mmCIF file of C-alpha atoms in Angstrom:
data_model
loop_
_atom_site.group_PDB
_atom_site.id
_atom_site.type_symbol
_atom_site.label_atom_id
_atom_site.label_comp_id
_atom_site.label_asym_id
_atom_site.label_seq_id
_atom_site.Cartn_x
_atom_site.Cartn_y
_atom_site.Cartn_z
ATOM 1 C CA UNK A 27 15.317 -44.029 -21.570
ATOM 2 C CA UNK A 28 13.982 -44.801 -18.328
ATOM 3 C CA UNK A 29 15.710 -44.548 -14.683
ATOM 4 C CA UNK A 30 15.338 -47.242 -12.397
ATOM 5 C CA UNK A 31 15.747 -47.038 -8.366
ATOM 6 C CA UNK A 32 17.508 -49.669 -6.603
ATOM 7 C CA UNK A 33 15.637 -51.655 -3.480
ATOM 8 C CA UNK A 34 17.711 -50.132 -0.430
ATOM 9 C CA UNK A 35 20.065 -48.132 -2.340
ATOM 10 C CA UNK A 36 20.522 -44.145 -0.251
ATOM 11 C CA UNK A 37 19.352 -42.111 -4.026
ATOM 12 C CA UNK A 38 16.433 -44.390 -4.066
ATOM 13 C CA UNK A 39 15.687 -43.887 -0.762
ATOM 14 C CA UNK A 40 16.074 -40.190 -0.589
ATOM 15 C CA UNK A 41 14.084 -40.084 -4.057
ATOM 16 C CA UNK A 42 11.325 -41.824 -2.487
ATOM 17 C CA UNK A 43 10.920 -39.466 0.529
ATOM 18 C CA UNK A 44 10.919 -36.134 -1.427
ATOM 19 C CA UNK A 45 8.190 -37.638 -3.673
ATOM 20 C CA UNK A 46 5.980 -38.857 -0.109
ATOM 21 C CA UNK A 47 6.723 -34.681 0.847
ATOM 22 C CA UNK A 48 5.732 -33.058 -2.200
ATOM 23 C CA UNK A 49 2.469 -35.847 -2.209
ATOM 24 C CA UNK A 50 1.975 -35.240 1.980
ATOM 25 C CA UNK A 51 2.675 -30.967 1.787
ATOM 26 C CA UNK A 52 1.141 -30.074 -1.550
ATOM 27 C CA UNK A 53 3.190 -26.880 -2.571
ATOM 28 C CA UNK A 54 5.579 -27.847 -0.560
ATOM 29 C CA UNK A 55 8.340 -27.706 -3.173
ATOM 30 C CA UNK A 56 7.423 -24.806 -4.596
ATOM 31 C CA UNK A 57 6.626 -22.128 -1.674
ATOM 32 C CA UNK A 58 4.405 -19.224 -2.524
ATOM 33 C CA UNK A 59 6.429 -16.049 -1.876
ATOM 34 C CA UNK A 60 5.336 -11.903 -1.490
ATOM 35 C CA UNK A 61 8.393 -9.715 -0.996
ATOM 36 C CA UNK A 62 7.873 -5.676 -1.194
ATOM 37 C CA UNK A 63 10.586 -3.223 -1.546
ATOM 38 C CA UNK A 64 9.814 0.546 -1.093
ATOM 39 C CA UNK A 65 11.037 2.828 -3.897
ATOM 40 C CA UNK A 66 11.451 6.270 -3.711
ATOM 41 C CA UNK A 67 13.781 9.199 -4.904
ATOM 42 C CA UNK A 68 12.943 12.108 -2.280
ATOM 43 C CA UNK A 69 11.534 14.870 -2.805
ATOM 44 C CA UNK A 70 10.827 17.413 -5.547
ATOM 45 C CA UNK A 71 10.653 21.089 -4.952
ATOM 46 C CA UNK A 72 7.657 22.890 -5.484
ATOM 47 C CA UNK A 73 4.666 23.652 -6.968
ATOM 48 C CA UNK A 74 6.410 26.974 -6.480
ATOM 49 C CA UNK A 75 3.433 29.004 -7.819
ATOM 50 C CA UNK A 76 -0.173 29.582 -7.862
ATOM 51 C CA UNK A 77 -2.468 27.624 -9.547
ATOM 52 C CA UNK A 78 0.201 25.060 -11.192
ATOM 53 C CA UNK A 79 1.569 21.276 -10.542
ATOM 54 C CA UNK A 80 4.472 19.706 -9.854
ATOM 55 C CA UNK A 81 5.241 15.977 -11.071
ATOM 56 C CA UNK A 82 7.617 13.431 -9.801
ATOM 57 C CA UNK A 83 7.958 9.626 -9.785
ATOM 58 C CA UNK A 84 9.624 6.457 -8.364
ATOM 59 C CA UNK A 85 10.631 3.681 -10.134
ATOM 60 C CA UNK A 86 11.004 -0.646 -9.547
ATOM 61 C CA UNK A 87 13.834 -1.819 -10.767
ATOM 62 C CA UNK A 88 13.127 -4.928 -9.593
ATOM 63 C CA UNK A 89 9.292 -6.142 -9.688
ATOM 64 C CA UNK A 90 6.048 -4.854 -10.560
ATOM 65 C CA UNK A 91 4.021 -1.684 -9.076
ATOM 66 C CA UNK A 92 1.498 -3.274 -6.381
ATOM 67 C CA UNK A 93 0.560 -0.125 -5.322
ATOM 68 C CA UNK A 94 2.276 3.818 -4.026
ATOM 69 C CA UNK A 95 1.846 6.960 -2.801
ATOM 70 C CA UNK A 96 2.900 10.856 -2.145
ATOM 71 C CA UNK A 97 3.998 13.103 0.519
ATOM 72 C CA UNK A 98 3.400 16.617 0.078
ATOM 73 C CA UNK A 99 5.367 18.739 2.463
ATOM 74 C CA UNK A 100 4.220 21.857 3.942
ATOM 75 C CA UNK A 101 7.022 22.458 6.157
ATOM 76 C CA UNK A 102 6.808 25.222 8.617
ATOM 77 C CA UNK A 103 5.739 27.834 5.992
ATOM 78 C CA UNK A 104 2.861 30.047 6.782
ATOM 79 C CA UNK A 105 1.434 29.785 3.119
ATOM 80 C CA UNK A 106 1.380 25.648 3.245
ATOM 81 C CA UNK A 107 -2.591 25.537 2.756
ATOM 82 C CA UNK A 108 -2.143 25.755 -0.639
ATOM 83 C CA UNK A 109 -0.007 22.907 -1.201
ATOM 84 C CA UNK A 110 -2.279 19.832 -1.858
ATOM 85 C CA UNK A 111 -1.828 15.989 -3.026
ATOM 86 C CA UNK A 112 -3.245 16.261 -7.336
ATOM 87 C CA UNK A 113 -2.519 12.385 -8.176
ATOM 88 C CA UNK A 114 -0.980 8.843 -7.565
ATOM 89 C CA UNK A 115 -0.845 6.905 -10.291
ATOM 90 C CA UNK A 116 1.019 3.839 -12.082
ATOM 91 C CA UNK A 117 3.139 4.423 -15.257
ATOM 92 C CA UNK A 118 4.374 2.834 -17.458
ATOM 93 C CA UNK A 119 7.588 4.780 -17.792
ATOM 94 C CA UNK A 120 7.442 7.190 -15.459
ATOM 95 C CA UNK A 121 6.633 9.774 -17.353
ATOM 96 C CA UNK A 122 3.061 9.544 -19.114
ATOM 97 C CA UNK A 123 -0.232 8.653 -17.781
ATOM 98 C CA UNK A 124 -2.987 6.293 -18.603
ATOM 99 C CA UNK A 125 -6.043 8.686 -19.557
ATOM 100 C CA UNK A 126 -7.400 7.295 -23.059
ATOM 101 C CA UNK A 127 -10.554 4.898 -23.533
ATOM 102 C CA UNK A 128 -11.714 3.060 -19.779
ATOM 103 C CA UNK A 129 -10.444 -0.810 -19.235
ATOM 104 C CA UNK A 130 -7.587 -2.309 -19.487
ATOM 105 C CA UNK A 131 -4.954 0.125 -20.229
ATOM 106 C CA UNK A 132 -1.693 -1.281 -19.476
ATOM 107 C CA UNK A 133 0.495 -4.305 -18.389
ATOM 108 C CA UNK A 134 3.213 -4.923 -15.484
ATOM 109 C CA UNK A 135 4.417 -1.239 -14.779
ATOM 110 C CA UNK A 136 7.224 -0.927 -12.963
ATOM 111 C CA UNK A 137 7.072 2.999 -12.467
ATOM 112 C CA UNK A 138 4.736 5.226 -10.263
ATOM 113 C CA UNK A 139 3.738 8.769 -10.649
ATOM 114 C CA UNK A 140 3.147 11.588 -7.933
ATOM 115 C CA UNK A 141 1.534 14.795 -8.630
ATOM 116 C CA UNK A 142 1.372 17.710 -6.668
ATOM 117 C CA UNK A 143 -1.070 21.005 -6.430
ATOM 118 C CA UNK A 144 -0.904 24.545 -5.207
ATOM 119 C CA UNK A 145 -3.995 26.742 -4.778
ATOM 120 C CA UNK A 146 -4.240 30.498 -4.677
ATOM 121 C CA UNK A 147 -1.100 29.970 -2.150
ATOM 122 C CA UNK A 148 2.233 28.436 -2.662
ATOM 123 C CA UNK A 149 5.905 28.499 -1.517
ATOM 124 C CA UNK A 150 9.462 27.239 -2.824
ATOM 125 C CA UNK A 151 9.285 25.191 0.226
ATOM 126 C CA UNK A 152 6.414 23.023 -1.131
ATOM 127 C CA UNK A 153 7.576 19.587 -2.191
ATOM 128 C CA UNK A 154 6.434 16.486 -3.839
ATOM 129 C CA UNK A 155 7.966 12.927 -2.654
ATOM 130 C CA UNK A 156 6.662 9.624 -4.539
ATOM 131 C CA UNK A 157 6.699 6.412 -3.590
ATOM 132 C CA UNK A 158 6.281 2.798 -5.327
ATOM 133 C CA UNK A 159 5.647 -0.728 -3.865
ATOM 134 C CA UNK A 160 7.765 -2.739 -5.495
ATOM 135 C CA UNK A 161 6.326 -6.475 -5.647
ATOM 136 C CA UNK A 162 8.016 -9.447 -6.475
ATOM 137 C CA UNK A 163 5.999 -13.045 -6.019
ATOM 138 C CA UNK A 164 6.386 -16.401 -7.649
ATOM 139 C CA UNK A 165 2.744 -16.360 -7.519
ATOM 140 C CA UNK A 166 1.947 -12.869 -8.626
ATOM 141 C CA UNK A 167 4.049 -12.653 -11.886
ATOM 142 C CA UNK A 168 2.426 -9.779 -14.095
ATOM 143 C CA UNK A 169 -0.157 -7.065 -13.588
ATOM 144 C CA UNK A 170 -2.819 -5.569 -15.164
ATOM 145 C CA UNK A 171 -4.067 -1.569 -15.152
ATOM 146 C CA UNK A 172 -7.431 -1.000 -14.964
ATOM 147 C CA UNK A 173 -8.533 2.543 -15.502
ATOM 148 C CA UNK A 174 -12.038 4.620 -15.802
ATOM 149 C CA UNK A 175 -13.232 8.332 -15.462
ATOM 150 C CA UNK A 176 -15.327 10.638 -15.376
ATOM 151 C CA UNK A 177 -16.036 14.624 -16.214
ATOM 152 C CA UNK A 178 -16.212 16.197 -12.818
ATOM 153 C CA UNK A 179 -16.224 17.938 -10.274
ATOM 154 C CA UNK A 180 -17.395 21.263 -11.996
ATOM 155 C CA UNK A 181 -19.252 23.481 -9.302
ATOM 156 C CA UNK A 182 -18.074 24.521 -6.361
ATOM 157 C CA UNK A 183 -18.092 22.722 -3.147
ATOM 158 C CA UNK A 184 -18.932 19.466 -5.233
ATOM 159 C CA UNK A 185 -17.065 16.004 -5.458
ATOM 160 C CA UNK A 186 -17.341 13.013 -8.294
ATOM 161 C CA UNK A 187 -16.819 9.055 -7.798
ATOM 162 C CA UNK A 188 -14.977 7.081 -9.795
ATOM 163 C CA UNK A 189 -14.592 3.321 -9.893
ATOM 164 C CA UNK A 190 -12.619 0.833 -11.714
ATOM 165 C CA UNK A 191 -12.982 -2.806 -11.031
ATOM 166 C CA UNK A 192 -10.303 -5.652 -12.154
ATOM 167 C CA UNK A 193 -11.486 -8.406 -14.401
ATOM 168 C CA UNK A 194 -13.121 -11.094 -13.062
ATOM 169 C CA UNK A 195 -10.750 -14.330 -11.892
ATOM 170 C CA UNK A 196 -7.944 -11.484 -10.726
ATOM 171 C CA UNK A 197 -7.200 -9.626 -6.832
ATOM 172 C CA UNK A 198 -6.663 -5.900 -6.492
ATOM 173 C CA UNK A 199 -3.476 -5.102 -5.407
ATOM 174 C CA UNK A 200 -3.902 -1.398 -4.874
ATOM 175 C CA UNK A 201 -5.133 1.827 -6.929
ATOM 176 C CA UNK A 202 -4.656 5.210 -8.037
ATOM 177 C CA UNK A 203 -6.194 8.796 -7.764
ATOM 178 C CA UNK A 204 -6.023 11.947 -10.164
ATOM 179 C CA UNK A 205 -7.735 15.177 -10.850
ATOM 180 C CA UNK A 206 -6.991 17.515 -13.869
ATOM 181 C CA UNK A 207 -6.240 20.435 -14.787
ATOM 182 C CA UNK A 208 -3.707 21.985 -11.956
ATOM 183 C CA UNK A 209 -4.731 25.339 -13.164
ATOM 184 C CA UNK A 210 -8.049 24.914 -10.897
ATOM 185 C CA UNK A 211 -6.188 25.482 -7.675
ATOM 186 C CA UNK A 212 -9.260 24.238 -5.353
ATOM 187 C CA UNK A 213 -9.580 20.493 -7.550
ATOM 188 C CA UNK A 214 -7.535 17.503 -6.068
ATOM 189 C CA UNK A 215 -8.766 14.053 -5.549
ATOM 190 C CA UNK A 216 -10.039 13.471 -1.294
ATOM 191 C CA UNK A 217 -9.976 9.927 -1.669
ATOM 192 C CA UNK A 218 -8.652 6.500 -2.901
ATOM 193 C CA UNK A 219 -9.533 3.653 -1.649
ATOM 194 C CA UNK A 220 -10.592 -0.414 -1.855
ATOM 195 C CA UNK A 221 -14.078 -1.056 -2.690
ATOM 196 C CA UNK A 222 -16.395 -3.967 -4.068
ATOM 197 C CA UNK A 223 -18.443 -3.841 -7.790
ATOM 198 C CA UNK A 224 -21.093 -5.051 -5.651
ATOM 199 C CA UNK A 225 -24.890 -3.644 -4.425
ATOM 200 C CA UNK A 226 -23.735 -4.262 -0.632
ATOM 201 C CA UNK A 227 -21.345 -1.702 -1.277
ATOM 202 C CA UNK A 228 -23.679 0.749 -3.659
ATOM 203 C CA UNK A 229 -21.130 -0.483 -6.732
ATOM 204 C CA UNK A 230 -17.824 1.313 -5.414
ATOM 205 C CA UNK A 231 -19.698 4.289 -3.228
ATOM 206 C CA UNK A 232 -19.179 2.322 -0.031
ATOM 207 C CA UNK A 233 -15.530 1.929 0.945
ATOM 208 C CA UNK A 234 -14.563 -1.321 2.061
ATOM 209 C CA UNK A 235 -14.255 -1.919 5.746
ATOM 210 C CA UNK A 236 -11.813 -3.394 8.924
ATOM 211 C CA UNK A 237 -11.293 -6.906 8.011
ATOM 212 C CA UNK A 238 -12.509 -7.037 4.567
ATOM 213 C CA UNK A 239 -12.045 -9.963 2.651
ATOM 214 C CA UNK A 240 -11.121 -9.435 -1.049
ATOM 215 C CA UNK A 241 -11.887 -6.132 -2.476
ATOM 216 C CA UNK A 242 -12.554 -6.417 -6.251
ATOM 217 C CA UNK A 243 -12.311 -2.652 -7.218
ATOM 218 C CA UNK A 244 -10.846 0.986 -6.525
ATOM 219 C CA UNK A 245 -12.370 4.360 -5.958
ATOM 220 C CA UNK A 246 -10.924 7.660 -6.410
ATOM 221 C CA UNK A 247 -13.419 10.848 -5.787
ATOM 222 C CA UNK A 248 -12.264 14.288 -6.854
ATOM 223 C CA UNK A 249 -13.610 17.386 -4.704
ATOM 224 C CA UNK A 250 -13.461 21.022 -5.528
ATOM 225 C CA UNK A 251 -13.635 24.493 -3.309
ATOM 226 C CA UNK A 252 -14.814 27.649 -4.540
ATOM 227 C CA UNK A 253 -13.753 27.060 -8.080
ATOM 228 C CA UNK A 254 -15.260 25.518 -11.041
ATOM 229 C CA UNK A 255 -14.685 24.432 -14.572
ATOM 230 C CA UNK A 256 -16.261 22.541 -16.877
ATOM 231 C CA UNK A 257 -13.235 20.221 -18.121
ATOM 232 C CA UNK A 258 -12.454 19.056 -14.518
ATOM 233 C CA UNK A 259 -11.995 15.561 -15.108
ATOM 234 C CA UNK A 260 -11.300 12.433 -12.271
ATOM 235 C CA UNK A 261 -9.510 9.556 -12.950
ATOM 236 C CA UNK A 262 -9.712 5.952 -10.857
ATOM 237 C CA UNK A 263 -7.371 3.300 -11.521
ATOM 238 C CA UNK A 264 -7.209 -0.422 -10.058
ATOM 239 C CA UNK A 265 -4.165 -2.701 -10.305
ATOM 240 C CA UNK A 266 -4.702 -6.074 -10.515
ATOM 241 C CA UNK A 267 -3.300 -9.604 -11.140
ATOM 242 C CA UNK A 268 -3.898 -11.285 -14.346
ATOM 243 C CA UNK A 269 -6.250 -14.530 -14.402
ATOM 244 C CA UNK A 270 -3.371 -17.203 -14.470
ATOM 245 C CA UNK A 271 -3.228 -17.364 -10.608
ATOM 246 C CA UNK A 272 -4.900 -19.812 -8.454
ATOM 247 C CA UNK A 273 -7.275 -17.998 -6.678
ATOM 248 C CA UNK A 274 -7.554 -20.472 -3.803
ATOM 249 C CA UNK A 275 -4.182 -19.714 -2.640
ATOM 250 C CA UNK A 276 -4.371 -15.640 -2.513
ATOM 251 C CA UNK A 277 -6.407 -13.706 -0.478
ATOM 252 C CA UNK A 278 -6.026 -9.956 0.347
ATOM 253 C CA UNK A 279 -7.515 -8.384 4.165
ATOM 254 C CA UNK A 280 -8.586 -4.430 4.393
ATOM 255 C CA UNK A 281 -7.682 -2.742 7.905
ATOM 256 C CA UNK A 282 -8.960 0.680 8.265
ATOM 257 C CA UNK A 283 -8.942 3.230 10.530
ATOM 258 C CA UNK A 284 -10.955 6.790 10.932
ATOM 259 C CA UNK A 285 -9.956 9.572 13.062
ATOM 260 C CA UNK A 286 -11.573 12.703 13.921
ATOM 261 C CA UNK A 287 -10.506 16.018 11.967
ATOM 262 C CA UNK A 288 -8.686 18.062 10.976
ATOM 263 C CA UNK A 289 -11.377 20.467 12.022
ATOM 264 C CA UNK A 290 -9.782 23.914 12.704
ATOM 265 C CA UNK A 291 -8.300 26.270 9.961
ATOM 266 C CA UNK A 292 -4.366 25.813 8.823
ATOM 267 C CA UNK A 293 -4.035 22.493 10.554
ATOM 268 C CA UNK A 294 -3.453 18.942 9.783
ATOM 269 C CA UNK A 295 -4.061 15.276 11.234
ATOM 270 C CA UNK A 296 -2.694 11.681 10.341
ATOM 271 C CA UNK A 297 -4.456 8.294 10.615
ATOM 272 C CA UNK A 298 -2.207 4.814 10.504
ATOM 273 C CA UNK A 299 -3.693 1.376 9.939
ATOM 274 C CA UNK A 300 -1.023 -1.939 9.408
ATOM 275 C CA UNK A 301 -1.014 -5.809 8.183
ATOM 276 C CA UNK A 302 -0.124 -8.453 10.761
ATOM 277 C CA UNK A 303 2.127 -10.891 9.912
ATOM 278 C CA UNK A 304 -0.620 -13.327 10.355
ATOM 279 C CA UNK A 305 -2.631 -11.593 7.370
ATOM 280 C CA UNK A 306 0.297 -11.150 5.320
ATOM 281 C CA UNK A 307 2.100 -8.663 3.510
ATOM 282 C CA UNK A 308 1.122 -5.016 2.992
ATOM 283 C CA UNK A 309 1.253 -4.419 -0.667
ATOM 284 C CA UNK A 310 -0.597 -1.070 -1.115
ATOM 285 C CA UNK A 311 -3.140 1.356 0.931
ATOM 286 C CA UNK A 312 -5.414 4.477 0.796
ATOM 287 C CA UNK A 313 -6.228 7.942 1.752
ATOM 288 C CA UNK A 314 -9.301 10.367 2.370
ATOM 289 C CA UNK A 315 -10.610 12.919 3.982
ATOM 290 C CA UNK A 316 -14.221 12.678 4.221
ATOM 291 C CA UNK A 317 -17.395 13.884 6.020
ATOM 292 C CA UNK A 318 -17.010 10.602 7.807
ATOM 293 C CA UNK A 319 -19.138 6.924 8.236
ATOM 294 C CA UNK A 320 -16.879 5.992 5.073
ATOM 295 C CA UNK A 321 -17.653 2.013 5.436
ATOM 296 C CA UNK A 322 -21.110 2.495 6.018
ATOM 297 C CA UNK A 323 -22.493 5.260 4.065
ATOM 298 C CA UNK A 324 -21.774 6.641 0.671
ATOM 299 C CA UNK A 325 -18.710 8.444 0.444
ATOM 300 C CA UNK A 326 -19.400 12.234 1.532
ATOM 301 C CA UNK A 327 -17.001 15.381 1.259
ATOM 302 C CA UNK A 328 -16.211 17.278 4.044
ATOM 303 C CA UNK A 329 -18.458 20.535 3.983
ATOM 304 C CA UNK A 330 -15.669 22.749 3.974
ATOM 305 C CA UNK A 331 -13.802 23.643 0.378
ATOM 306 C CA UNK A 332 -10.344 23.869 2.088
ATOM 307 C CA UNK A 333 -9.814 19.882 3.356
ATOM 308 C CA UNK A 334 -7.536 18.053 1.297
ATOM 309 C CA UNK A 335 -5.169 15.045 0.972
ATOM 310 C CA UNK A 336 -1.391 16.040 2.020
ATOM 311 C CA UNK A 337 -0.197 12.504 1.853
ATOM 312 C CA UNK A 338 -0.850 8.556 1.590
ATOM 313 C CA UNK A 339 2.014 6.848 1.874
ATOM 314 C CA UNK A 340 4.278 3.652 3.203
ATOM 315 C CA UNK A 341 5.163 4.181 7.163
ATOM 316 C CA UNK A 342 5.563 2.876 10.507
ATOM 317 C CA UNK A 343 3.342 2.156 12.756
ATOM 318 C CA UNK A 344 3.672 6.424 14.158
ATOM 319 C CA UNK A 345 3.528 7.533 10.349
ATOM 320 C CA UNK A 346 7.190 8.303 9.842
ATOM 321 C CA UNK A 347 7.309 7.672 5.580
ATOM 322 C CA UNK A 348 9.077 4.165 4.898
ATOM 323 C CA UNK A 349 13.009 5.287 3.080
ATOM 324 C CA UNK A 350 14.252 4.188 -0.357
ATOM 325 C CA UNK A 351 14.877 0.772 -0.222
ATOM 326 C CA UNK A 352 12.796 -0.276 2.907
ATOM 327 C CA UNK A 353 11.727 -3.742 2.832
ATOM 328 C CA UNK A 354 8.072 -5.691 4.173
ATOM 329 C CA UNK A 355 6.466 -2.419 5.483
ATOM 330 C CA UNK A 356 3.681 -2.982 7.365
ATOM 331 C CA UNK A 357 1.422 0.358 7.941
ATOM 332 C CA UNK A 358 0.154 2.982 5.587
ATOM 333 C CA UNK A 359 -0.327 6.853 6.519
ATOM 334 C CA UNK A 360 -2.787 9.218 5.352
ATOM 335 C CA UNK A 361 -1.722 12.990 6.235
ATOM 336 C CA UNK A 362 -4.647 15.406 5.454
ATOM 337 C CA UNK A 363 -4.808 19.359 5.963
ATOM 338 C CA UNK A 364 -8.109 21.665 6.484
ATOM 339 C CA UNK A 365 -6.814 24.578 4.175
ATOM 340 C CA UNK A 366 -7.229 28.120 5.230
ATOM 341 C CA UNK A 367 -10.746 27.991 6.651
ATOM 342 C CA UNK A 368 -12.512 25.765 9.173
ATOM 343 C CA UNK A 369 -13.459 22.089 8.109
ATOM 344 C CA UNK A 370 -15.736 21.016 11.045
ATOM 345 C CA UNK A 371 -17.092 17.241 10.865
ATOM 346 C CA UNK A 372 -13.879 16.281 8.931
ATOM 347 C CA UNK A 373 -12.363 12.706 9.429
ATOM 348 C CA UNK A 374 -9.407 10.987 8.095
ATOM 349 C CA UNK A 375 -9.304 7.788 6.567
ATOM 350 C CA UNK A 376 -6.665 5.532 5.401
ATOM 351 C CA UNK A 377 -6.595 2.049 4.546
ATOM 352 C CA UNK A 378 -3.772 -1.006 4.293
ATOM 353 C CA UNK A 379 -4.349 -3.748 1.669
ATOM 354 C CA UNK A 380 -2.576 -7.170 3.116
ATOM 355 C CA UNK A 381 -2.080 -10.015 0.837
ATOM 356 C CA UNK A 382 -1.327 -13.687 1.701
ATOM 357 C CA UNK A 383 -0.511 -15.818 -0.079
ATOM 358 C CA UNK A 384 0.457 -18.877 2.024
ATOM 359 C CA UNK A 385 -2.983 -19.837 3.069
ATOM 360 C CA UNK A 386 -5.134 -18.744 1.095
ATOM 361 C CA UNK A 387 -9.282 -18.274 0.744
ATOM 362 C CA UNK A 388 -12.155 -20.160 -0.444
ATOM 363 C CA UNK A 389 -14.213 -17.803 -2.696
#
């Protein structure tokens, strides 16, 4: 059966024109969209004791996990330098963790997991808040989990670098951390962050810098204090697309920032970095505290044993944590503490991951 159009007739004409749009706009018809939602239930009390962990976890109920974070609070309590950032991590209920065989490990989760630590200190008033990026694109439509690890860190005042890359023809949307066993009170990852699986970037040990195009992997690097154990373990985990996108009409834009400190005993410090509209949406971010030089060097701990990861999380452009159900954030937070002694020649690092999808990049 075939439909004819009438010389002169309105349909015809009207037919006509949409066809010259879609031919003169290509896309036009069918607009590339990247809407984020953030997802989080507040907080969960504790660790409440030495030496032990605390899990929690926030959930999409609509879209896929591009990314999250964690807020530890330390409140005003005089014992808070115990109380320490242990994972961030996708799920795919909410409830386990991907820690099997390195590679692919799991498809579209919807759920994200938050762990918190307490060294040889700890309080009731220690608590653990999670938070997912919920994405939902026409362009993006499923996700992939890519994970790897590594035994280590297992002597004292030691770190270990971990990174997993997504599979060629995808984009990194954002990454995870973790460090096992809680039971070693001084373990917890110092960083997560975008990277390249590329020489420029010593294969993951160099993170990626301000104004980045296209980062194809994620690092995560455990540290340790004082203590030691030989089945420390540190897990890295990159979530990507899958390969049925067109890659020239995604691109993704790092903007980092590095601050000085903390650097004195018992105190903290927070660095912000945000997407412009013009680079497009924020869709995940990352945290560290480091020795500093970050972008430019191989990643380095802070000398100290005490300097640790309090949060790296969804905020405004001061740091305030973005609420259940806040929509297109822009800025990412990284709150980091120097634990109980002195941390000179610390610096705090956090990154935001931007992706557009409008105009794309030629790769």
């Amino acid at each position: 059966m075939s439909t004819r159009i009438r010389r002169g007739s309105a349909t015809g004409k009207a037919l006509i024109l949409a066809a010259l749009l879609t031919v003169a706009v290509p896309g036009a018809a069918y607009a590339k969209t990247v809407d984020v939602t953030v997802s989080t239930p507040g907080a969960t009390m504790g660790p409440a004791t030495p030496f032990t962990g605390v899990t929690s976890h926030a959930d999409c109920p609509d879209g896929l996990v591009s990314g999250g974070g964690a807020d530890q609070a330390i409140d005003n309590d005089e014992m808070s330098n115990g109380n320490h950032v242990m994972g961030m991590v996708p799920s795919a209920d909410g409830a386990t963790e991907y820690t099997d065989t390195p590679g692919v490990v799991g498809a579209d989760p919807t759920h994200w997991m938050a762990f918190g630590g307490s060294g040889s200190r700890s309080s009731e008033a220690f608590s653990t808040t999670p938070y997912a990026i919920c994405l939902r694109s026409n362009l993006i439509r499923h996700t992939q989990v890519v994970m790897n690890k590594a035994n280590g860190p297992t002597t004292g005042l030691s770190s270990k670098l971990v990174t997993a890359t997504c599979p060629a023809g995808t984009v990194l949307l954002g990454g995870g951390a973790r460090t096992t066993p809680a039971s070693v009170g001084s373990l917890k990852p110092i960083a997560g962050f975008p990277t390249f699986d590329d020489a420029e970037h010593h294969f993951g040990s160099i993170a990626a810098g301000d104004g980045e195009r296209d980062p194809d992997s994620w690092t995560a690097v455990g540290g340790i204090g004082g203590g030691r154990g030989a089945e420390n373990m540190t897990y890295a985990y990159a979530l990507c697309s899958t390969d049925d996108i067109d890659l020239k009409h995604v691109s993704t834009t790092v903007h980092f920032t590095e601050v000085s400190g903390p650097n004195t005993a018992s105190t903290g410090q927070t660095a912000t970095a945000g997407c412009s509209r013009e680079e497009g949406q924020l869709v995940s971010g990352g945290a560290a505290i480091s020795g500093g030089n970050v972008t430019t060097t191989d990643f380095s701990k802070a000398t100290s044993g005490g300097p640790h990861l309090n949060g790296s999380f969804p905020s405004d452009a001061v740091g305030n944590p973005v609420g259940d159900g806040g929509a297109n954030p822009s800025y990412w937070t990284a709150a980091t503490h120097s634990g109980g002694s002195p941390s000179p020649g610390s610096y705090s690092d956090v990154w935001a991951l931007c992706l557009d999808v409008r105009h794309g990049h030629k790769r």
